[in-house]
Coordinates of N, CA and C in Angstrom, one line a residue:
Chain A
M16 N -25.6 -17.1 2.9 CA -24.5 -16.8 1.7 C -23.9 -18.9 1.8
A17 N -24.6 -19.5 2.7 CA -24.3 -20.8 2.3 C -24.1 -21.6 1.6
G18 N -23.4 -22.7 1.5 CA -23.2 -23.1 0.1 C -22.5 -22.5 -1.2
R19 N -21.8 -21.8 -0.7 CA -21.3 -20.8 -1.9 C -19.6 -19.3 -1.5
R20 N -19.0 -19.3 -1.8 CA -17.6 -18.9 -1.6 C -17.4 -18.0 -1.4
L21 N -17.1 -17.5 -0.2 CA -17.3 -15.8 0.6 C -16.9 -14.9 -0.2
R22 N -16.6 -14.1 -0.2 CA -16.7 -12.9 -1.7 C -15.9 -12.0 -0.6
I23 N -15.0 -11.5 -1.0 CA -14.3 -10.5 0.0 C -13.2 -9.5 -1.1
L24 N -14.3 -8.6 -1.1 CA -13.7 -7.1 -1.3 C -12.6 -6.4 -1.4
T25 N -11.4 -6.3 -1.6 CA -10.5 -4.8 -0.9 C -10.3 -3.8 -2.0
V26 N -9.8 -3.2 -1.5 CA -10.9 -1.5 -2.4 C -9.7 -0.6 -1.9
C27 N -8.9 0.3 -3.2 CA -7.7 1.6 -2.5 C -8.1 2.2 -4.1
G28 N -7.2 3.3 -4.2 CA -8.2 4.2 -4.9 C -8.2 4.2 -6.1
V29 N -6.4 3.7 -5.9 CA -6.3 3.3 -7.4 C -6.7 1.9 -8.1
G30 N -6.8 0.7 -7.1 CA -6.7 -1.1 -7.9 C -5.8 -1.5 -7.6
Q31 N -4.5 -1.2 -7.6 CA -3.1 -1.5 -8.1 C -2.3 -1.7 -7.1
G32 N -2.4 -1.1 -6.0 CA -1.6 -1.0 -5.2 C -1.9 -1.5 -3.8
S33 N -2.1 -0.6 -3.0 CA -2.4 -1.3 -1.2 C -3.5 -2.2 -1.6
S34 N -4.8 -1.9 -2.3 CA -5.4 -3.2 -2.0 C -5.1 -4.0 -2.4
L35 N -4.1 -4.4 -2.8 CA -2.9 -5.7 -3.8 C -2.6 -6.2 -2.5
I36 N -2.1 -5.6 -1.9 CA -1.0 -5.3 -0.5 C -1.7 -6.1 0.0
L37 N -3.6 -6.1 0.7 CA -4.2 -6.1 1.7 C -4.6 -7.1 1.3
R38 N -4.8 -7.8 0.2 CA -5.7 -8.5 -0.3 C -4.5 -9.6 0.0
M39 N -3.1 -9.7 0.0 CA -2.3 -10.4 0.6 C -2.0 -10.7 2.1
Y40 N -2.2 -9.7 2.7 CA -2.9 -10.2 4.1 C -4.2 -10.6 4.0
V41 N -5.1 -10.2 3.8 CA -6.5 -10.9 4.2 C -6.3 -12.6 3.7
E42 N -5.9 -12.7 2.6 CA -5.3 -14.5 2.2 C -5.0 -14.7 3.1
D43 N -3.6 -14.6 3.8 CA -2.8 -14.7 4.7 C -4.0 -14.8 6.6
V44 N -4.9 -14.1 6.7 CA -5.6 -14.6 7.4 C -6.6 -15.4 7.7
L45 N -7.1 -15.5 5.8 CA -7.8 -16.5 5.6 C -7.7 -17.5 6.0
K46 N -6.5 -18.0 5.0 CA -5.6 -19.2 5.5 C -5.6 -20.1 6.8
E47 N -5.3 -18.5 7.9 CA -4.6 -18.7 9.1 C -6.3 -19.7 10.1
L48 N -7.4 -19.1 9.3 CA -8.6 -19.2 10.0 C -9.4 -20.6 9.7
G49 N -8.8 -20.5 8.6 CA -9.2 -22.0 7.7 C -10.6 -21.0 7.0
L50 N -10.8 -20.2 6.4 CA -11.8 -19.7 5.6 C -11.6 -20.5 4.3
N51 N -12.2 -20.2 3.9 CA -12.2 -20.6 2.3 C -13.1 -19.4 1.5
A52 N -12.5 -18.5 0.9 CA -12.9 -17.3 0.1 C -12.2 -16.9 -1.4
E53 N -12.8 -15.9 -1.7 CA -11.9 -15.8 -2.3 C -12.0 -14.2 -2.4
V54 N -11.0 -13.9 -2.9 CA -10.7 -11.9 -2.3 C -10.0 -11.6 -3.8
Q55 N -10.6 -10.3 -4.0 CA -10.1 -10.0 -5.5 C -10.2 -8.4 -5.1
V56 N -9.5 -7.7 -6.1 CA -9.2 -5.8 -5.7 C -10.2 -5.1 -7.0
A57 N -10.2 -3.9 -6.6 CA -11.1 -3.3 -6.9 C -10.9 -1.5 -6.2
D58 N -10.8 -0.9 -7.8 CA -10.4 0.8 -7.0 C -11.7 1.1 -6.5
V59 N -11.9 2.6 -6.6 CA -13.4 2.1 -5.3 C -14.8 3.1 -6.5
A60 N -13.7 3.2 -7.6 CA -15.2 3.5 -8.8 C -15.6 1.9 -9.3
T61 N -15.1 1.1 -9.4 CA -15.3 -0.3 -9.8 C -15.8 -0.9 -8.4
A62 N -15.4 -0.3 -6.8 CA -16.2 -1.7 -5.6 C -17.3 -1.3 -5.7
K63 N -18.3 -0.6 -6.8 CA -19.9 -0.8 -6.2 C -20.5 -1.2 -6.9
S64 N -19.9 -1.5 -8.4 CA -20.7 -2.1 -9.0 C -19.8 -4.2 -8.9
T65 N -19.2 -4.4 -8.2 CA -18.2 -6.0 -7.8 C -18.9 -6.5 -7.3
P66 N -19.9 -7.3 -7.6 CA -20.6 -8.8 -6.6 C -19.9 -8.6 -5.1
A67 N -20.0 -8.6 -3.7 CA -18.8 -9.3 -2.9 C -20.2 -9.4 -1.6
D68 N -19.2 -10.1 -0.7 CA -19.9 -10.3 0.8 C -19.5 -9.2 1.9
L69 N -18.0 -8.5 1.6 CA -17.7 -7.6 2.3 C -16.5 -6.9 1.4
I70 N -16.3 -5.7 1.9 CA -15.2 -5.2 1.4 C -14.5 -4.2 2.8
L71 N -13.3 -4.8 2.5 CA -12.3 -4.1 3.1 C -11.8 -2.8 2.7
V72 N -11.3 -1.9 3.2 CA -11.0 -0.5 3.0 C -10.3 0.6 3.7
S73 N -9.6 1.4 3.3 CA -9.0 1.9 3.6 C -9.7 3.0 5.3
P74 N -10.1 4.1 5.7 CA -10.9 3.9 6.5 C -11.2 5.8 5.5
H75 N -10.5 6.3 4.7 CA -10.4 7.2 4.0 C -11.4 7.2 2.9
L76 N -11.5 6.0 2.4 CA -12.2 5.7 1.3 C -13.4 5.1 1.7
A77 N -13.7 4.4 2.7 CA -15.4 3.8 3.4 C -16.4 4.8 2.7
G78 N -16.2 6.3 2.8 CA -17.4 7.1 2.3 C -17.8 6.9 1.3
N79 N -16.9 6.7 0.6 CA -17.0 6.5 -1.7 C -17.7 5.1 -1.1
L80 N -18.0 4.7 -0.3 CA -18.4 3.4 -1.3 C -19.8 3.2 0.1
S81 N -20.5 4.8 0.1 CA -21.6 3.8 1.3 C -22.8 4.2 0.3
G82 N -23.3 2.6 0.4 CA -24.4 2.7 -0.6 C -24.5 1.0 -1.2
T83 N -23.2 0.7 -0.5 CA -23.1 -0.9 -1.3 C -23.9 -1.6 -0.4
E84 N -24.1 -3.1 -1.1 CA -25.1 -3.9 -0.8 C -24.1 -4.3 0.2
A85 N -22.8 -4.6 0.2 CA -21.7 -5.6 1.3 C -21.4 -4.5 2.4
P86 N -21.4 -4.9 3.5 CA -20.6 -4.1 4.8 C -19.7 -3.8 4.2
V87 N -19.2 -2.8 4.2 CA -18.2 -1.5 4.7 C -16.9 -1.9 5.4
C88 N -15.9 -2.3 5.5 CA -15.1 -2.5 6.9 C -13.7 -2.0 6.9
P89 N -13.8 -0.9 7.8 CA -12.2 -0.1 7.1 C -11.5 0.0 7.8
I90 N -10.3 -0.3 7.4 CA -8.9 -1.2 8.2 C -7.7 0.0 8.3
K91 N -7.5 0.0 9.4 CA -6.5 0.9 9.7 C -4.9 0.9 9.2
N92 N -4.9 -0.7 9.3 CA -3.2 -0.4 9.3 C -3.2 -2.3 8.6
F93 N -3.2 -2.0 7.0 CA -2.9 -3.1 6.1 C -2.7 -4.3 6.6
T94 N -1.1 -4.3 7.3 CA -0.3 -5.6 7.2 C -0.9 -6.0 8.9
S95 N -1.5 -5.0 9.5 CA -1.8 -6.0 11.0 C -2.4 -7.0 11.0
K96 N -2.3 -8.6 10.9 CA -3.4 -10.0 10.7 C -4.4 -9.7 11.6
A97 N -4.2 -8.5 13.5 CA -4.9 -9.1 14.4 C -5.8 -7.9 13.2
E98 N -5.6 -6.7 13.1 CA -7.2 -6.1 13.0 C -8.1 -6.7 11.7
I99 N -7.3 -7.1 11.1 CA -8.0 -8.5 9.2 C -8.6 -9.2 10.1
K100 N -8.1 -9.9 11.3 CA -8.9 -10.9 11.8 C -10.0 -10.8 12.7
E101 N -9.9 -9.3 13.8 CA -10.6 -9.3 13.6 C -12.4 -9.0 12.7
A102 N -12.0 -8.0 11.7 CA -12.5 -7.5 11.2 C -12.9 -9.1 10.3
L103 N -13.1 -9.9 10.4 CA -13.2 -11.1 9.9 C -13.8 -12.1 10.1
Q104 N -13.1 -11.7 11.9 CA -14.4 -13.0 12.8 C -15.5 -12.2 13.3
D105 N -16.1 -10.6 13.7 CA -16.6 -9.7 13.6 C -17.7 -10.3 12.0
F106 N -17.1 -10.1 11.1 CA -18.1 -10.8 10.1 C -18.6 -11.9 10.2
M107 N -18.2 -12.8 10.2 CA -18.3 -13.9 10.0 C -19.5 -14.6 11.4
G108 N -19.4 -13.9 12.1 CA -20.2 -14.3 13.8 C -21.3 -13.2 13.4
R109 N -21.3 -12.4 12.4 CA -22.7 -11.7 12.7 C -23.4 -13.1 11.6
N110 N -22.6 -13.2 10.9 CA -23.5 -13.7 9.0 C -23.4 -15.1 9.5
G111 N -23.5 -15.9 10.7 CA -23.4 -16.8 10.9 C -22.7 -18.2 10.7
G112 N -21.2 -17.5 10.1 CA -20.1 -18.1 9.6 C -19.9 -18.9 10.7
Chain B
M25 N 10.0 -14.4 -10.3 CA 10.6 -13.3 -9.7 C 12.7 -13.1 -10.1
R26 N 12.9 -11.6 -11.0 CA 14.3 -12.2 -10.7 C 15.4 -11.7 -9.5
N27 N 16.7 -11.8 -10.1 CA 17.2 -12.4 -8.5 C 17.9 -10.5 -8.7
Q28 N 17.0 -9.9 -8.7 CA 17.6 -8.7 -8.4 C 17.4 -7.8 -7.5
P29 N 18.4 -6.9 -6.8 CA 17.1 -6.1 -6.0 C 16.0 -5.1 -6.3
V30 N 15.5 -5.7 -5.1 CA 14.2 -4.8 -5.7 C 14.2 -3.4 -5.2
V31 N 15.0 -2.1 -4.7 CA 15.2 -1.3 -3.9 C 16.3 -0.7 -4.4
P32 N 16.8 -0.4 -5.7 CA 19.0 0.0 -5.6 C 18.9 0.7 -4.8
P33 N 20.4 1.3 -4.2 CA 20.8 2.3 -3.2 C 20.3 3.6 -4.2
E34 N 20.4 3.4 -5.7 CA 20.2 5.2 -6.1 C 18.4 5.4 -5.6
Y35 N 18.2 5.0 -5.6 CA 16.6 5.1 -4.9 C 16.0 5.3 -3.7
V36 N 17.2 5.1 -3.2 CA 17.0 5.5 -1.7 C 17.7 6.8 -1.8
Q37 N 17.0 7.8 -0.7 CA 17.2 8.8 -0.2 C 17.0 8.7 2.0
L38 N 18.1 9.7 2.1 CA 17.4 9.5 3.9 C 17.8 11.2 4.1
D39 N 17.3 11.0 5.3 CA 17.3 12.0 6.1 C 16.5 13.9 5.0
V40 N 15.3 13.7 4.5 CA 14.8 14.0 3.2 C 13.8 15.5 3.6
P41 N 14.5 16.8 3.7 CA 13.7 17.5 4.3 C 12.2 18.3 3.4
A42 N 10.9 17.9 4.1 CA 10.0 18.2 3.4 C 9.4 18.6 4.6
G43 N 8.1 19.7 3.5 CA 7.6 21.0 4.7 C 6.1 20.7 4.6
D44 N 6.0 19.9 3.8 CA 4.2 18.9 3.4 C 4.5 17.2 3.0
W45 N 3.2 17.4 2.3 CA 3.1 16.1 1.8 C 3.3 16.0 0.6
R46 N 3.0 17.0 -0.7 CA 3.8 17.0 -2.1 C 4.7 17.3 -1.9
E47 N 5.9 17.9 -1.7 CA 7.1 17.8 -1.1 C 7.6 16.7 -1.1
A48 N 7.0 15.8 0.1 CA 7.6 14.8 0.1 C 7.6 13.6 -0.8
I49 N 6.4 13.6 -1.5 CA 6.5 12.5 -2.1 C 6.8 13.2 -3.7
R50 N 7.1 14.4 -3.7 CA 7.8 14.6 -5.2 C 9.3 14.2 -5.0
R51 N 9.9 14.3 -3.4 CA 11.3 14.2 -3.6 C 11.4 13.2 -3.6
A52 N 10.5 12.0 -3.0 CA 11.0 10.2 -2.7 C 10.7 9.8 -4.1
A53 N 9.9 10.7 -5.2 CA 9.8 10.1 -6.7 C 10.7 10.3 -7.8
A54 N 12.3 11.8 -7.0 CA 12.9 12.2 -7.6 C 13.5 11.4 -8.9
P55 N 14.4 10.5 -7.4 CA 14.9 9.8 -8.3 C 14.4 8.2 -9.3
L56 N 13.1 8.3 -9.0 CA 12.6 7.4 -10.2 C 12.3 8.1 -11.9
V57 N 12.3 9.3 -11.6 CA 12.4 10.5 -13.0 C 13.0 10.4 -13.2
T58 N 14.5 10.6 -12.0 CA 16.1 10.7 -13.0 C 16.7 9.4 -13.7
G59 N 15.5 8.2 -13.2 CA 16.1 7.1 -13.2 C 15.4 6.7 -14.4
G60 N 14.3 7.2 -15.4 CA 13.8 6.4 -16.5 C 12.7 5.6 -16.0
A61 N 12.3 5.0 -14.6 CA 11.2 4.7 -14.1 C 9.6 4.9 -14.2
V62 N 9.6 6.3 -14.0 CA 8.2 7.2 -14.4 C 8.5 8.1 -14.9
T63 N 7.6 8.7 -15.5 CA 7.8 10.4 -15.9 C 7.4 10.9 -15.2
P64 N 7.4 12.4 -15.0 CA 6.8 13.2 -14.6 C 5.5 13.3 -14.0
S65 N 4.7 13.0 -15.1 CA 3.8 13.0 -14.8 C 2.7 12.3 -14.1
Y66 N 4.0 10.8 -14.0 CA 3.5 10.5 -13.1 C 3.5 11.0 -11.7
V67 N 4.2 11.6 -11.4 CA 4.4 12.1 -9.8 C 3.3 13.3 -10.2
A68 N 3.2 13.6 -10.6 CA 1.8 14.4 -11.0 C 0.9 14.0 -10.6
A69 N 0.3 13.1 -11.1 CA -0.7 12.5 -10.9 C -1.2 11.3 -9.4
M70 N 0.3 11.0 -8.7 CA 0.2 11.0 -7.7 C -0.6 11.9 -6.5
E71 N -0.5 13.4 -6.9 CA -0.4 14.0 -5.6 C -1.7 14.4 -6.5
R72 N -2.5 13.6 -7.4 CA -4.3 13.9 -7.4 C -4.4 12.7 -7.3
V73 N -3.9 12.0 -6.7 CA -4.7 10.8 -6.0 C -5.2 11.5 -4.2
M74 N -3.7 12.2 -4.2 CA -4.0 12.0 -2.7 C -5.2 13.8 -2.7
E75 N -5.0 14.2 -3.2 CA -5.7 15.6 -3.7 C -7.4 14.8 -3.9
E76 N -7.5 13.9 -4.7 CA -9.0 13.4 -5.2 C -9.4 13.1 -4.1
M77 N -8.2 11.2 -3.3 CA -9.0 10.4 -2.5 C -8.5 10.3 -1.1
G78 N -8.2 11.6 -0.8 CA -7.0 11.3 0.6 C -6.2 10.5 0.9
P79 N -5.2 10.8 1.6 CA -4.4 9.9 2.6 C -4.2 8.2 2.9
Y80 N -5.4 7.9 1.8 CA -5.4 6.1 2.2 C -4.5 5.3 2.0
F81 N -3.3 5.8 1.1 CA -2.2 5.4 0.9 C -1.1 5.1 2.0
V82 N -1.7 5.9 3.0 CA -0.6 5.9 3.7 C -1.3 4.6 4.9
I83 N -0.7 3.6 4.9 CA -1.0 2.3 4.9 C -0.6 0.6 6.0
V84 N -0.2 2.1 6.8 CA 0.9 1.4 8.0 C 1.0 2.3 8.7
P85 N 1.6 2.6 10.0 CA 1.4 3.4 10.8 C 3.4 4.1 10.3
G86 N 3.0 5.6 9.9 CA 4.3 5.9 9.5 C 4.6 5.7 8.2
V87 N 3.9 5.1 7.1 CA 4.6 4.6 5.7 C 3.5 5.3 4.7
A88 N 4.6 6.0 4.1 CA 3.1 6.3 3.1 C 3.3 5.5 1.9
L89 N 2.8 4.3 1.1 CA 3.3 3.9 -0.1 C 2.3 4.6 -1.0
A90 N 3.1 5.9 -1.9 CA 2.3 6.5 -2.6 C 2.1 6.1 -4.4
H91 N 1.2 5.9 -4.7 CA 1.6 5.2 -6.0 C 0.1 5.9 -7.0
A92 N 0.0 6.1 -8.4 CA -1.4 6.3 -9.2 C -1.2 5.0 -10.5
R93 N -1.9 5.2 -11.4 CA -2.1 4.3 -12.1 C -0.4 3.9 -13.4
P94 N -0.7 2.9 -13.2 CA 1.0 2.8 -14.1 C 0.9 3.3 -15.7
E95 N -0.7 3.7 -15.9 CA -0.4 4.2 -17.6 C -0.4 5.7 -17.1
E96 N -0.6 5.9 -15.8 CA -0.4 8.0 -16.0 C 1.4 7.7 -16.4
G97 N 2.1 7.1 -16.7 CA 3.4 8.0 -16.7 C 4.3 6.3 -16.0
A98 N 4.1 5.5 -16.0 CA 5.1 3.8 -14.8 C 5.4 3.9 -16.0
L99 N 6.9 4.1 -16.5 CA 8.2 3.1 -17.3 C 8.4 2.0 -17.2
Q100 N 8.9 1.1 -15.8 CA 8.7 0.0 -15.5 C 8.6 0.0 -13.9
P101 N 8.6 -1.3 -13.9 CA 8.0 -1.5 -12.4 C 9.5 -1.6 -10.8
A102 N 8.8 0.0 -10.4 CA 10.4 0.5 -9.5 C 9.9 0.2 -7.8
L103 N 10.5 0.9 -6.9 CA 10.2 1.2 -5.5 C 11.5 1.9 -5.7
A104 N 10.9 3.5 -5.0 CA 11.7 4.5 -4.0 C 11.4 3.8 -2.2
L105 N 12.5 4.5 -1.7 CA 12.5 5.0 -0.5 C 13.2 6.5 -0.1
S106 N 12.0 6.8 0.4 CA 13.1 8.2 1.2 C 12.3 8.0 2.6
R107 N 13.1 8.6 3.6 CA 13.2 8.6 5.1 C 13.7 10.2 4.9
L108 N 12.1 11.0 5.4 CA 12.1 12.3 5.7 C 13.1 12.6 7.4
S109 N 13.6 13.9 7.0 CA 14.4 14.1 8.3 C 13.4 14.8 9.0
E110 N 12.3 14.8 8.9 CA 11.2 15.1 9.6 C 9.6 14.7 9.1
P111 N 8.8 14.1 10.3 CA 8.0 13.2 10.1 C 6.7 14.8 9.3
V112 N 6.2 14.1 8.4 CA 5.3 15.1 8.1 C 3.5 14.7 7.9
N113 N 2.3 15.6 8.3 CA 1.5 14.9 8.5 C 0.3 15.1 7.0
F114 N -0.1 13.6 6.9 CA -0.5 13.5 5.7 C -1.9 14.0 6.0
G115 N -2.6 14.2 6.8 CA -3.4 13.9 7.1 C -4.6 12.6 8.1
H116 N -3.4 11.9 7.6 CA -4.1 10.0 8.8 C -4.4 10.1 10.1
E117 N -5.8 10.4 10.1 CA -5.6 10.1 12.2 C -5.4 9.5 12.7
D118 N -4.8 7.2 12.0 CA -4.3 6.8 12.6 C -3.1 6.5 12.0
N119 N -2.7 6.6 11.1 CA -1.1 6.5 10.8 C -0.1 7.6 10.5
D120 N -1.6 9.1 10.7 CA 0.3 9.9 11.0 C 1.4 9.7 11.8
P121 N 2.0 10.5 12.6 CA 3.0 11.5 11.0 C 3.6 10.0 10.2
V122 N 4.1 10.8 9.0 CA 5.1 9.6 8.2 C 6.4 10.3 8.5
W123 N 7.0 8.7 8.6 CA 8.5 8.9 8.5 C 9.3 8.7 7.0
L124 N 8.1 8.0 6.6 CA 9.1 6.8 5.4 C 8.0 7.2 4.1
V125 N 9.1 7.6 2.9 CA 7.8 7.8 1.6 C 8.0 6.8 1.1
M126 N 7.4 5.8 1.1 CA 7.7 4.5 -0.4 C 6.9 5.0 -1.6
V127 N 7.2 5.1 -3.0 CA 7.0 5.7 -4.0 C 6.8 3.9 -5.0
L128 N 5.9 3.7 -5.5 CA 5.4 2.4 -5.7 C 5.4 3.1 -7.5
A129 N 5.8 1.8 -8.2 CA 6.2 2.4 -9.8 C 5.2 1.1 -10.2
G130 N 4.0 0.8 -11.0 CA 3.8 -0.7 -10.8 C 3.5 -0.9 -11.9
S131 N 2.7 -1.6 -13.5 CA 2.8 -1.8 -14.5 C 1.3 -2.5 -14.6
S132 N 0.9 -2.1 -16.1 CA -1.2 -2.3 -16.5 C -0.7 -3.5 -16.4
D133 N 0.3 -4.5 -16.6 CA 0.0 -6.4 -16.4 C 0.0 -6.3 -15.3
E134 N 0.6 -7.7 -14.8 CA 0.4 -8.1 -13.4 C 1.8 -8.2 -13.6
S135 N 3.0 -7.8 -14.2 CA 4.9 -8.0 -14.0 C 4.7 -8.0 -12.8
H136 N 3.8 -6.7 -12.1 CA 4.1 -6.3 -11.1 C 4.2 -6.8 -9.0
L137 N 3.6 -8.1 -9.5 CA 3.1 -8.5 -8.6 C 3.9 -9.2 -7.7
G138 N 4.9 -9.7 -8.1 CA 6.1 -10.2 -7.4 C 7.2 -8.7 -6.4
L139 N 7.1 -8.1 -7.0 CA 7.1 -6.9 -6.4 C 6.4 -6.0 -5.6
L140 N 5.0 -6.2 -5.6 CA 5.0 -5.8 -4.6 C 4.3 -6.9 -3.2
Q141 N 4.3 -8.2 -3.4 CA 4.5 -9.1 -2.6 C 5.8 -8.5 -1.8
Q142 N 6.9 -8.5 -2.7 CA 8.2 -8.3 -1.3 C 7.2 -6.6 -1.3
V143 N 6.9 -5.8 -1.6 CA 6.2 -4.6 -0.9 C 5.8 -4.7 0.7
A144 N 4.6 -5.4 0.2 CA 4.0 -6.5 1.4 C 4.6 -6.8 2.9
R145 N 5.5 -7.7 2.0 CA 6.2 -7.9 3.3 C 7.0 -7.4 3.9
F146 N 7.8 -6.6 3.1 CA 8.3 -5.6 3.4 C 7.9 -4.3 4.6
L147 N 7.0 -4.0 4.3 CA 5.9 -3.2 5.9 C 4.9 -3.9 6.8
G148 N 5.3 -5.1 6.4 CA 4.8 -6.9 8.0 C 6.1 -6.6 8.1
D149 N 7.4 -6.2 8.2 CA 8.0 -6.3 9.4 C 8.9 -5.3 9.9
T150 N 7.7 -5.2 11.2 CA 7.8 -4.2 11.7 C 9.6 -3.7 12.6
A151 N 10.4 -5.3 12.2 CA 11.8 -5.3 12.7 C 12.7 -4.2 12.0
A152 N 12.6 -4.7 10.7 CA 12.7 -4.4 9.7 C 13.3 -2.4 9.6
L153 N 11.2 -2.3 9.5 CA 11.0 -0.6 9.0 C 11.6 0.4 10.6
E154 N 12.2 -0.3 11.8 CA 12.6 -0.3 13.0 C 13.8 0.6 12.5
R155 N 14.4 -0.5 11.9 CA 15.8 -0.7 11.3 C 16.3 0.8 10.1
L156 N 15.5 0.1 10.2 CA 15.3 1.6 8.2 C 15.5 2.8 9.2
R157 N 15.1 2.9 10.5 CA 14.8 4.3 10.7 C 17.0 5.1 11.7
S158 N 17.4 3.9 11.5 CA 18.6 4.8 11.7 C 19.7 4.1 11.0
A159 N 19.6 3.7 9.9 CA 20.0 2.7 8.5 C 21.0 4.7 8.7
E160 N 22.4 3.9 8.2 CA 23.0 5.6 7.9 C 23.4 5.8 6.5
T161 N 23.4 4.8 5.3 CA 24.0 4.7 4.1 C 22.9 4.7 3.5
P162 N 22.3 5.2 2.3 CA 21.1 5.2 1.3 C 21.5 2.7 1.1
E163 N 22.9 2.3 0.5 CA 23.5 1.1 1.2 C 22.7 0.7 2.2
E164 N 23.1 0.9 3.3 CA 22.9 -0.1 4.1 C 20.6 -0.3 3.8
A165 N 19.8 0.8 3.4 CA 18.7 0.9 3.6 C 18.2 0.6 2.9
A166 N 19.0 0.3 1.6 CA 18.6 -0.3 0.5 C 18.2 -2.1 1.1
A167 N 20.0 -2.6 1.7 CA 19.8 -4.0 2.0 C 19.2 -4.3 3.2
L168 N 18.4 -3.5 3.7 CA 17.4 -3.8 4.5 C 15.8 -4.4 4.0
A169 N 15.8 -3.3 3.0 CA 14.4 -3.1 2.2 C 14.8 -4.9 1.9
N170 N 16.1 -4.5 1.3 CA 16.0 -6.2 -0.2 C 16.3 -7.0 1.2
R171 N 16.8 -7.1 2.1 CA 16.9 -8.3 2.7 C 15.6 -9.2 3.5
S172 N 15.0 -8.1 3.3 CA 13.6 -8.3 4.4 C 12.4 -8.9 3.0
M173 N 12.4 -8.1 2.0 CA 11.6 -8.3 0.7 C 12.1 -9.9 0.2

C-alpha cells in the first residue's frame, strides 16, 4: 500500500455509536504513532463492501466479517489506547510499515 | 456544542435492580421515554440489536452503551445513565459483568457527534467511572459525568 493513505474501518452493529467512539480513539492513537490514515465507520452489513486495509471491531462481530479482504482485528476495550496501539503496531509490522 | 449538561439528573438512576440484560436496558431507557427523547419502539430496537448481534456494545469493562439506529425512534440526541444495584452479565467474555448501563439516542445526521465525543471521553476516564460507583445522588453522578465530559 505504498504511496497510498492507509484506510482503517471501525465497525459496530449500528455504525453510528460505538464505532464512532472507537474511531475517535483510533485517531488519537494514530496521532501518537505519527501515522497518517483515514478512519471510517461502518455497520457490519456495509463493512464488507467498504474498501479498507484494516478492520477494527468488537470480538462479538468479528465472525460476521469473515471473507473480507482486509484483516479483521478484534478490540475488546474501545477506549484502551494500549490495546489499539498494539493492534495498529502489529498490523504495521506485518505490512512493512 | 451548546453549553448544556450532557446528562441531566433526570436521566440518571442509581442502584437500579435488574435481573437480566433486557431489564437493565429497559430500566435505563425509561427516563428517556418519559422525557420524550426516544419512543418505546427505540427501546425495543435496542433489545433487537442485542438479540441479533450480541453484546458488542459492552465496549469497556463493566459498561454497556446501548443504542439503536436513530430512525428507530430517537427524537433528540440524549444520554441516560443507570448504575445497577447488582452487576448483570450481558454475555461479553471480556467486559462482563456490567454495572453501568448508558443509553444513547443519536440523530440521523451528524448533530450527535459532539455528544458522542463527550461519551467517548467519559468512557475513557477510568477515574471518573470509579467515582461514579460511589456517587450518592443522581445529581452527584450527573455532575461527575458532565465534568468528565
